[in-house]
C-alpha cells in the first residue's frame, strides 16, 4: 500500500551533494554576498557561515596535526624498542593510543561540522544577476514586452469556472468529495481541450523548438529533489508517497512538483563532453504541489490546484551560453501562447520575487478577460551553476578540466492555466468557447464548444 501526504519539516535523510554557493565567494566577498542575500529577501548570513567554516577548518588542522604526531610517534616506537628503551616505547605507545582516540572522536566531530556548514549553505538562495531589478516583491517587477491582441469583449465576460460549471464540464464539488479542496473533475470537451493543449505544446517544443521529448518518472528520491532545490527548504510544499514492504519497513519517494526535477537530474553526477552542450529536454507530466503558501488564494477555479499538468522545458548549457539560452527559452514559451491567440506580457522579476534557485526569471503573464487582469502562466529561469553544484553535474572543458554546467528551466506551459486563458479569451456572449486554429487538429476537427458543452 502507498500513502500520499504533504510533507512537513525537512527530509531527515536528504544527502547534501556539494556546496550550493562556492564557500570561496563568501570568504572573499562577505559584504557583497550579504548585500546580495538582503536583496533576495534573506538575512545577512556571511558571518554565521564563515564562523562555521572557520570552526571546521580549525578542527581539520587539529586532526591533521594529531595524525602527523601519531605517525611520528609510531615510527619512534620501533627505534625505542631496538635500543632497549622499554619505558620510552611504552610512553610512545600510550601517546599513539591517545592520538588515535582523539582522531576517532575528531572524525565524528568533522562530520558534524561539515554537515552544519553544508546545511547552512543549502538554505541560501541563489544570487541574482546584475541586471535583475532590486525590490522586495512583485511591485518591483519590470515589464519588458507585450505580444498578442488584448481581448476586451463587448459583453460581460465570465470567469473560466463560471463557463465550465455552466457547461457541466468542470466539477469541483465532486472532486472535493473525492480528494478535498484544490482538485477538479474535468469532463467531456474541456477534458479533451486540456489534453489537446498539452499535445500541441509538447509538439511545438519537440518539433519546432529543438527540445528532446522525455517521459520521466513521476516519483523521485530525496537526492533529486535536493538537486533542483525543493529540499530541504520547501519540503512542506511537496507530496510524498510511502510504500510499506512485506516486513513493515517503509520507503519514501516524492511526487514531482514539476518535470524540472527529473529532467534536470538526468545529468546529475555526470561529466559531459563540452560538445554535447546544450542539452534541451521537454516533458508533459502531472505535477503535485501542496500550495502551502497559498491559503485563501484562488480557492475557486482551476488556477491553483494540488494536481495539474504542465509541459516543462529544461536546458543544460555551457556557462557562456546560458544567458542567451534564457532568452531563447522564454521566446519558446511566448510563441506557444501567442499561437493560441492569447495576449501576454513578459516581466523580469525583481530580486525579492524570484524563486529560490533562480539568478534571473522572466514571468509571462496572460490577460484573462473574465478576471480583467493579468495572471502568471509561465516562468523561465536561469539557475547558473546553483543546481549543478547540488547535483555534481559537470562538463569537461577544452583543457580536460571538469567545470559545472549551467541549468535553466521554464514552463512551456501549464495546461490548466492555458485552458483557463483559452476559455476566457475565446468565450462568446452565449457562454461557448471558440477553439484556436492551432488546436483544431488536436480536437479532431472540433471548432467550437457550445454553452451546454457540446462540440461542433
PDB file of C-alpha atoms in Angstrom, residues 22-244:
ATOM      1  CA  UNK A  22      31.019  28.387  -3.508  1.00  0.00           C
ATOM      2  CA  UNK A  23      32.325  28.963   0.026  1.00  0.00           C
ATOM      3  CA  UNK A  24      35.296  30.799  -1.508  1.00  0.00           C
ATOM      4  CA  UNK A  25      32.919  33.515  -2.741  1.00  0.00           C
ATOM      5  CA  UNK A  26      31.752  34.090   0.810  1.00  0.00           C
ATOM      6  CA  UNK A  27      35.289  34.072   2.194  1.00  0.00           C
ATOM      7  CA  UNK A  28      36.499  36.572  -0.395  1.00  0.00           C
ATOM      8  CA  UNK A  29      33.427  38.847  -0.583  1.00  0.00           C
ATOM      9  CA  UNK A  30      31.349  38.580   2.608  1.00  0.00           C
ATOM     10  CA  UNK A  31      29.926  42.108   2.379  1.00  0.00           C
ATOM     11  CA  UNK A  32      28.926  41.698  -1.260  1.00  0.00           C
ATOM     12  CA  UNK A  33      27.322  38.326  -0.525  1.00  0.00           C
ATOM     13  CA  UNK A  34      25.372  39.781   2.388  1.00  0.00           C
ATOM     14  CA  UNK A  35      24.055  42.593   0.196  1.00  0.00           C
ATOM     15  CA  UNK A  36      23.022  40.071  -2.461  1.00  0.00           C
ATOM     16  CA  UNK A  37      21.230  37.972   0.172  1.00  0.00           C
ATOM     17  CA  UNK A  38      19.418  41.003   1.570  1.00  0.00           C
ATOM     18  CA  UNK A  39      18.348  41.939  -1.970  1.00  0.00           C
ATOM     19  CA  UNK A  40      16.876  38.436  -2.229  1.00  0.00           C
ATOM     20  CA  UNK A  41      14.833  38.982   0.934  1.00  0.00           C
ATOM     21  CA  UNK A  42      17.154  36.853   3.051  1.00  0.00           C
ATOM     22  CA  UNK A  43      19.353  37.791   6.015  1.00  0.00           C
ATOM     23  CA  UNK A  44      23.000  38.773   6.076  1.00  0.00           C
ATOM     24  CA  UNK A  45      24.424  35.347   6.904  1.00  0.00           C
ATOM     25  CA  UNK A  46      28.086  35.552   5.892  1.00  0.00           C
ATOM     26  CA  UNK A  47      29.333  35.987   9.471  1.00  0.00           C
ATOM     27  CA  UNK A  48      27.476  32.869  10.657  1.00  0.00           C
ATOM     28  CA  UNK A  49      28.617  30.782   7.697  1.00  0.00           C
ATOM     29  CA  UNK A  50      32.224  31.924   7.980  1.00  0.00           C
ATOM     30  CA  UNK A  51      32.178  31.051  11.681  1.00  0.00           C
ATOM     31  CA  UNK A  52      31.053  27.511  10.767  1.00  0.00           C
ATOM     32  CA  UNK A  53      33.706  27.396   8.049  1.00  0.00           C
ATOM     33  CA  UNK A  54      36.447  28.597  10.420  1.00  0.00           C
ATOM     34  CA  UNK A  55      35.447  26.072  13.086  1.00  0.00           C
ATOM     35  CA  UNK A  56      35.594  23.264  10.532  1.00  0.00           C
ATOM     36  CA  UNK A  57      38.940  24.382   9.111  1.00  0.00           C
ATOM     37  CA  UNK A  58      40.475  24.818  12.590  1.00  0.00           C
ATOM     38  CA  UNK A  59      39.268  21.349  13.545  1.00  0.00           C
ATOM     39  CA  UNK A  60      40.707  19.848  10.361  1.00  0.00           C
ATOM     40  CA  UNK A  61      44.064  21.431  11.200  1.00  0.00           C
ATOM     41  CA  UNK A  62      43.969  19.831  14.671  1.00  0.00           C
ATOM     42  CA  UNK A  63      43.109  16.462  13.121  1.00  0.00           C
ATOM     43  CA  UNK A  64      45.955  16.719  10.634  1.00  0.00           C
ATOM     44  CA  UNK A  65      48.376  17.679  13.434  1.00  0.00           C
ATOM     45  CA  UNK A  66      47.200  14.712  15.519  1.00  0.00           C
ATOM     46  CA  UNK A  67      47.638  12.337  12.573  1.00  0.00           C
ATOM     47  CA  UNK A  68      51.140  13.661  11.937  1.00  0.00           C
ATOM     48  CA  UNK A  69      52.028  13.302  15.640  1.00  0.00           C
ATOM     49  CA  UNK A  70      50.606   9.751  15.706  1.00  0.00           C
ATOM     50  CA  UNK A  71      52.627   8.758  12.641  1.00  0.00           C
ATOM     51  CA  UNK A  72      55.793  10.263  14.072  1.00  0.00           C
ATOM     52  CA  UNK A  73      55.307   8.531  17.444  1.00  0.00           C
ATOM     53  CA  UNK A  74      54.599   5.211  15.731  1.00  0.00           C
ATOM     54  CA  UNK A  75      57.940   5.396  13.929  1.00  0.00           C
ATOM     55  CA  UNK A  76      59.775   6.123  17.200  1.00  0.00           C
ATOM     56  CA  UNK A  77      58.317   3.070  18.951  1.00  0.00           C
ATOM     57  CA  UNK A  78      60.428   0.668  16.919  1.00  0.00           C
ATOM     58  CA  UNK A  79      63.548   2.734  17.486  1.00  0.00           C
ATOM     59  CA  UNK A  80      62.961   2.814  21.224  1.00  0.00           C
ATOM     60  CA  UNK A  81      62.486  -0.968  21.362  1.00  0.00           C
ATOM     61  CA  UNK A  82      65.576  -1.556  19.236  1.00  0.00           C
ATOM     62  CA  UNK A  83      67.614   0.492  21.708  1.00  0.00           C
ATOM     63  CA  UNK A  84      66.138  -1.449  24.618  1.00  0.00           C
ATOM     64  CA  UNK A  85      64.382   1.591  25.992  1.00  0.00           C
ATOM     65  CA  UNK A  86      61.148  -0.164  27.002  1.00  0.00           C
ATOM     66  CA  UNK A  87      59.917   2.752  29.151  1.00  0.00           C
ATOM     67  CA  UNK A  88      60.179   5.159  26.201  1.00  0.00           C
ATOM     68  CA  UNK A  89      58.457   2.600  23.937  1.00  0.00           C
ATOM     69  CA  UNK A  90      55.547   2.286  26.386  1.00  0.00           C
ATOM     70  CA  UNK A  91      55.280   6.052  26.643  1.00  0.00           C
ATOM     71  CA  UNK A  92      55.133   6.327  22.866  1.00  0.00           C
ATOM     72  CA  UNK A  93      52.545   3.533  22.649  1.00  0.00           C
ATOM     73  CA  UNK A  94      50.376   5.428  25.121  1.00  0.00           C
ATOM     74  CA  UNK A  95      50.889   8.627  23.102  1.00  0.00           C
ATOM     75  CA  UNK A  96      49.829   6.858  19.876  1.00  0.00           C
ATOM     76  CA  UNK A  97      46.732   5.499  21.619  1.00  0.00           C
ATOM     77  CA  UNK A  98      45.863   8.990  22.839  1.00  0.00           C
ATOM     78  CA  UNK A  99      46.225  10.440  19.328  1.00  0.00           C
ATOM     79  CA  UNK A 100      44.181   7.571  17.895  1.00  0.00           C
ATOM     80  CA  UNK A 101      41.375   8.202  20.371  1.00  0.00           C
ATOM     81  CA  UNK A 102      41.396  11.930  19.575  1.00  0.00           C
ATOM     82  CA  UNK A 103      41.345  11.228  15.828  1.00  0.00           C
ATOM     83  CA  UNK A 104      38.426   8.818  16.115  1.00  0.00           C
ATOM     84  CA  UNK A 105      36.387  11.320  18.100  1.00  0.00           C
ATOM     85  CA  UNK A 106      37.630  14.120  15.875  1.00  0.00           C
ATOM     86  CA  UNK A 107      36.440  12.436  12.686  1.00  0.00           C
ATOM     87  CA  UNK A 108      32.934  12.314  14.093  1.00  0.00           C
ATOM     88  CA  UNK A 109      33.221  15.995  15.019  1.00  0.00           C
ATOM     89  CA  UNK A 110      34.469  16.751  11.497  1.00  0.00           C
ATOM     90  CA  UNK A 111      31.360  15.100  10.039  1.00  0.00           C
ATOM     91  CA  UNK A 112      29.168  17.150  12.378  1.00  0.00           C
ATOM     92  CA  UNK A 113      30.893  20.429  11.496  1.00  0.00           C
ATOM     93  CA  UNK A 114      30.768  19.640   7.766  1.00  0.00           C
ATOM     94  CA  UNK A 115      27.058  18.815   7.972  1.00  0.00           C
ATOM     95  CA  UNK A 116      26.354  22.064   9.840  1.00  0.00           C
ATOM     96  CA  UNK A 117      28.194  24.104   7.205  1.00  0.00           C
ATOM     97  CA  UNK A 118      26.516  22.318   4.299  1.00  0.00           C
ATOM     98  CA  UNK A 119      23.093  22.718   5.904  1.00  0.00           C
ATOM     99  CA  UNK A 120      23.686  26.452   6.258  1.00  0.00           C
ATOM    100  CA  UNK A 121      24.827  26.715   2.638  1.00  0.00           C
ATOM    101  CA  UNK A 122      21.843  24.665   1.468  1.00  0.00           C
ATOM    102  CA  UNK A 123      19.482  27.269   2.909  1.00  0.00           C
ATOM    103  CA  UNK A 124      20.990  30.163   0.949  1.00  0.00           C
ATOM    104  CA  UNK A 125      19.074  31.345  -2.123  1.00  0.00           C
ATOM    105  CA  UNK A 126      20.858  31.768  -5.421  1.00  0.00           C
ATOM    106  CA  UNK A 127      22.378  35.191  -6.110  1.00  0.00           C
ATOM    107  CA  UNK A 128      20.672  37.455  -8.642  1.00  0.00           C
ATOM    108  CA  UNK A 129      22.382  38.524 -11.838  1.00  0.00           C
ATOM    109  CA  UNK A 130      23.495  42.160 -12.031  1.00  0.00           C
ATOM    110  CA  UNK A 131      20.678  43.201 -14.393  1.00  0.00           C
ATOM    111  CA  UNK A 132      17.834  41.936 -12.192  1.00  0.00           C
ATOM    112  CA  UNK A 133      15.785  44.798 -10.690  1.00  0.00           C
ATOM    113  CA  UNK A 134      16.222  45.116  -6.932  1.00  0.00           C
ATOM    114  CA  UNK A 135      12.978  45.106  -4.966  1.00  0.00           C
ATOM    115  CA  UNK A 136      11.120  43.424  -2.166  1.00  0.00           C
ATOM    116  CA  UNK A 137       8.242  41.899  -4.127  1.00  0.00           C
ATOM    117  CA  UNK A 138       6.243  41.821  -7.360  1.00  0.00           C
ATOM    118  CA  UNK A 139       5.726  45.583  -7.257  1.00  0.00           C
ATOM    119  CA  UNK A 140       9.340  45.961  -8.390  1.00  0.00           C
ATOM    120  CA  UNK A 141       8.955  43.653 -11.411  1.00  0.00           C
ATOM    121  CA  UNK A 142       9.605  45.309 -14.766  1.00  0.00           C
ATOM    122  CA  UNK A 143       7.651  44.767 -17.966  1.00  0.00           C
ATOM    123  CA  UNK A 144       9.889  44.067 -20.949  1.00  0.00           C
ATOM    124  CA  UNK A 145       7.356  43.461 -23.762  1.00  0.00           C
ATOM    125  CA  UNK A 146       3.808  42.577 -24.752  1.00  0.00           C
ATOM    126  CA  UNK A 147       2.534  40.339 -27.530  1.00  0.00           C
ATOM    127  CA  UNK A 148      -0.831  39.383 -28.985  1.00  0.00           C
ATOM    128  CA  UNK A 149      -4.059  41.336 -29.195  1.00  0.00           C
ATOM    129  CA  UNK A 150      -5.722  42.134 -25.898  1.00  0.00           C
ATOM    130  CA  UNK A 151      -9.259  40.740 -25.803  1.00  0.00           C
ATOM    131  CA  UNK A 152     -11.822  43.073 -24.268  1.00  0.00           C
ATOM    132  CA  UNK A 153     -15.283  41.598 -25.013  1.00  0.00           C
ATOM    133  CA  UNK A 154     -18.242  43.919 -25.654  1.00  0.00           C
ATOM    134  CA  UNK A 155     -20.241  41.849 -23.158  1.00  0.00           C
ATOM    135  CA  UNK A 156     -19.731  40.945 -19.509  1.00  0.00           C
ATOM    136  CA  UNK A 157     -17.031  38.302 -19.663  1.00  0.00           C
ATOM    137  CA  UNK A 158     -17.293  35.270 -17.384  1.00  0.00           C
ATOM    138  CA  UNK A 159     -14.523  33.614 -15.432  1.00  0.00           C
ATOM    139  CA  UNK A 160     -13.483  30.151 -16.571  1.00  0.00           C
ATOM    140  CA  UNK A 161     -15.151  28.304 -13.728  1.00  0.00           C
ATOM    141  CA  UNK A 162     -18.448  30.062 -14.450  1.00  0.00           C
ATOM    142  CA  UNK A 163     -18.211  28.905 -18.050  1.00  0.00           C
ATOM    143  CA  UNK A 164     -17.065  25.386 -17.150  1.00  0.00           C
ATOM    144  CA  UNK A 165     -19.656  24.798 -14.459  1.00  0.00           C
ATOM    145  CA  UNK A 166     -22.458  26.126 -16.700  1.00  0.00           C
ATOM    146  CA  UNK A 167     -21.343  23.648 -19.373  1.00  0.00           C
ATOM    147  CA  UNK A 168     -21.427  20.860 -16.801  1.00  0.00           C
ATOM    148  CA  UNK A 169     -17.806  20.008 -17.632  1.00  0.00           C
ATOM    149  CA  UNK A 170     -15.933  21.394 -14.596  1.00  0.00           C
ATOM    150  CA  UNK A 171     -16.915  19.696 -11.357  1.00  0.00           C
ATOM    151  CA  UNK A 172     -15.172  20.995  -8.258  1.00  0.00           C
ATOM    152  CA  UNK A 173     -17.817  19.699  -5.846  1.00  0.00           C
ATOM    153  CA  UNK A 174     -17.377  16.037  -6.780  1.00  0.00           C
ATOM    154  CA  UNK A 175     -13.592  16.450  -6.771  1.00  0.00           C
ATOM    155  CA  UNK A 176     -13.801  17.792  -3.201  1.00  0.00           C
ATOM    156  CA  UNK A 177     -15.704  14.650  -2.171  1.00  0.00           C
ATOM    157  CA  UNK A 178     -13.011  12.509  -3.749  1.00  0.00           C
ATOM    158  CA  UNK A 179      -9.873  14.391  -2.744  1.00  0.00           C
ATOM    159  CA  UNK A 180     -10.593  17.613  -0.850  1.00  0.00           C
ATOM    160  CA  UNK A 181     -10.092  21.200  -1.947  1.00  0.00           C
ATOM    161  CA  UNK A 182      -7.977  22.309  -4.913  1.00  0.00           C
ATOM    162  CA  UNK A 183      -8.953  19.410  -7.160  1.00  0.00           C
ATOM    163  CA  UNK A 184     -11.259  19.273 -10.185  1.00  0.00           C
ATOM    164  CA  UNK A 185     -13.054  16.627 -12.214  1.00  0.00           C
ATOM    165  CA  UNK A 186     -12.786  17.735 -15.840  1.00  0.00           C
ATOM    166  CA  UNK A 187     -15.202  16.173 -18.320  1.00  0.00           C
ATOM    167  CA  UNK A 188     -16.064  15.895 -21.994  1.00  0.00           C
ATOM    168  CA  UNK A 189     -14.965  18.649 -24.340  1.00  0.00           C
ATOM    169  CA  UNK A 190     -12.964  20.518 -21.677  1.00  0.00           C
ATOM    170  CA  UNK A 191     -11.025  17.380 -20.725  1.00  0.00           C
ATOM    171  CA  UNK A 192     -10.337  16.896 -24.434  1.00  0.00           C
ATOM    172  CA  UNK A 193      -9.323  20.567 -24.791  1.00  0.00           C
ATOM    173  CA  UNK A 194      -6.806  20.348 -21.962  1.00  0.00           C
ATOM    174  CA  UNK A 195      -5.339  17.178 -23.470  1.00  0.00           C
ATOM    175  CA  UNK A 196      -5.135  18.947 -26.848  1.00  0.00           C
ATOM    176  CA  UNK A 197      -3.286  21.857 -25.259  1.00  0.00           C
ATOM    177  CA  UNK A 198      -0.682  19.542 -23.762  1.00  0.00           C
ATOM    178  CA  UNK A 199      -0.114  17.700 -27.023  1.00  0.00           C
ATOM    179  CA  UNK A 200       0.131  20.940 -29.010  1.00  0.00           C
ATOM    180  CA  UNK A 201       2.697  22.399 -26.593  1.00  0.00           C
ATOM    181  CA  UNK A 202       4.744  19.200 -26.490  1.00  0.00           C
ATOM    182  CA  UNK A 203       4.796  19.010 -30.284  1.00  0.00           C
ATOM    183  CA  UNK A 204       5.742  22.685 -30.559  1.00  0.00           C
ATOM    184  CA  UNK A 205       8.748  22.316 -28.284  1.00  0.00           C
ATOM    185  CA  UNK A 206       9.940  18.958 -29.613  1.00  0.00           C
ATOM    186  CA  UNK A 207       9.343  19.541 -33.348  1.00  0.00           C
ATOM    187  CA  UNK A 208       9.841  23.289 -33.717  1.00  0.00           C
ATOM    188  CA  UNK A 209      11.984  24.376 -30.775  1.00  0.00           C
ATOM    189  CA  UNK A 210      14.532  21.563 -30.636  1.00  0.00           C
ATOM    190  CA  UNK A 211      13.755  20.033 -27.244  1.00  0.00           C
ATOM    191  CA  UNK A 212      14.089  16.281 -26.782  1.00  0.00           C
ATOM    192  CA  UNK A 213      10.803  14.776 -25.591  1.00  0.00           C
ATOM    193  CA  UNK A 214      11.219  12.729 -22.409  1.00  0.00           C
ATOM    194  CA  UNK A 215       8.790  10.606 -20.405  1.00  0.00           C
ATOM    195  CA  UNK A 216      10.371  10.782 -16.923  1.00  0.00           C
ATOM    196  CA  UNK A 217       9.467   9.070 -13.632  1.00  0.00           C
ATOM    197  CA  UNK A 218       6.859  10.872 -11.539  1.00  0.00           C
ATOM    198  CA  UNK A 219       8.291   9.616  -8.236  1.00  0.00           C
ATOM    199  CA  UNK A 220      11.812  10.685  -7.282  1.00  0.00           C
ATOM    200  CA  UNK A 221      14.283  10.236  -4.452  1.00  0.00           C
ATOM    201  CA  UNK A 222      15.428  12.790  -1.893  1.00  0.00           C
ATOM    202  CA  UNK A 223      18.642  13.441  -3.805  1.00  0.00           C
ATOM    203  CA  UNK A 224      16.752  14.501  -6.947  1.00  0.00           C
ATOM    204  CA  UNK A 225      14.582  16.950  -5.007  1.00  0.00           C
ATOM    205  CA  UNK A 226      17.654  18.332  -3.282  1.00  0.00           C
ATOM    206  CA  UNK A 227      19.430  18.726  -6.610  1.00  0.00           C
ATOM    207  CA  UNK A 228      16.850  21.130  -8.019  1.00  0.00           C
ATOM    208  CA  UNK A 229      16.321  22.970  -4.723  1.00  0.00           C
ATOM    209  CA  UNK A 230      12.957  21.718  -3.433  1.00  0.00           C
ATOM    210  CA  UNK A 231      14.650  20.118  -0.425  1.00  0.00           C
ATOM    211  CA  UNK A 232      15.249  20.802   2.308  1.00  0.00           C
ATOM    212  CA  UNK A 233      13.784  24.314   2.357  1.00  0.00           C
ATOM    213  CA  UNK A 234      10.445  23.614   0.656  1.00  0.00           C
ATOM    214  CA  UNK A 235       9.582  20.156   1.966  1.00  0.00           C
ATOM    215  CA  UNK A 236       6.228  21.349   3.350  1.00  0.00           C
ATOM    216  CA  UNK A 237       5.016  22.199  -0.154  1.00  0.00           C
ATOM    217  CA  UNK A 238       5.663  18.691  -1.505  1.00  0.00           C
ATOM    218  CA  UNK A 239       3.684  15.463  -1.606  1.00  0.00           C
ATOM    219  CA  UNK A 240       5.465  12.303  -0.521  1.00  0.00           C
ATOM    220  CA  UNK A 241       4.450   8.696  -1.184  1.00  0.00           C
ATOM    221  CA  UNK A 242       5.174   6.000   1.387  1.00  0.00           C
ATOM    222  CA  UNK A 243       5.487   2.332   0.437  1.00  0.00           C
ATOM    223  CA  UNK A 244       5.334  -0.316   3.155  1.00  0.00           C
TER     224      UNK A 244
END
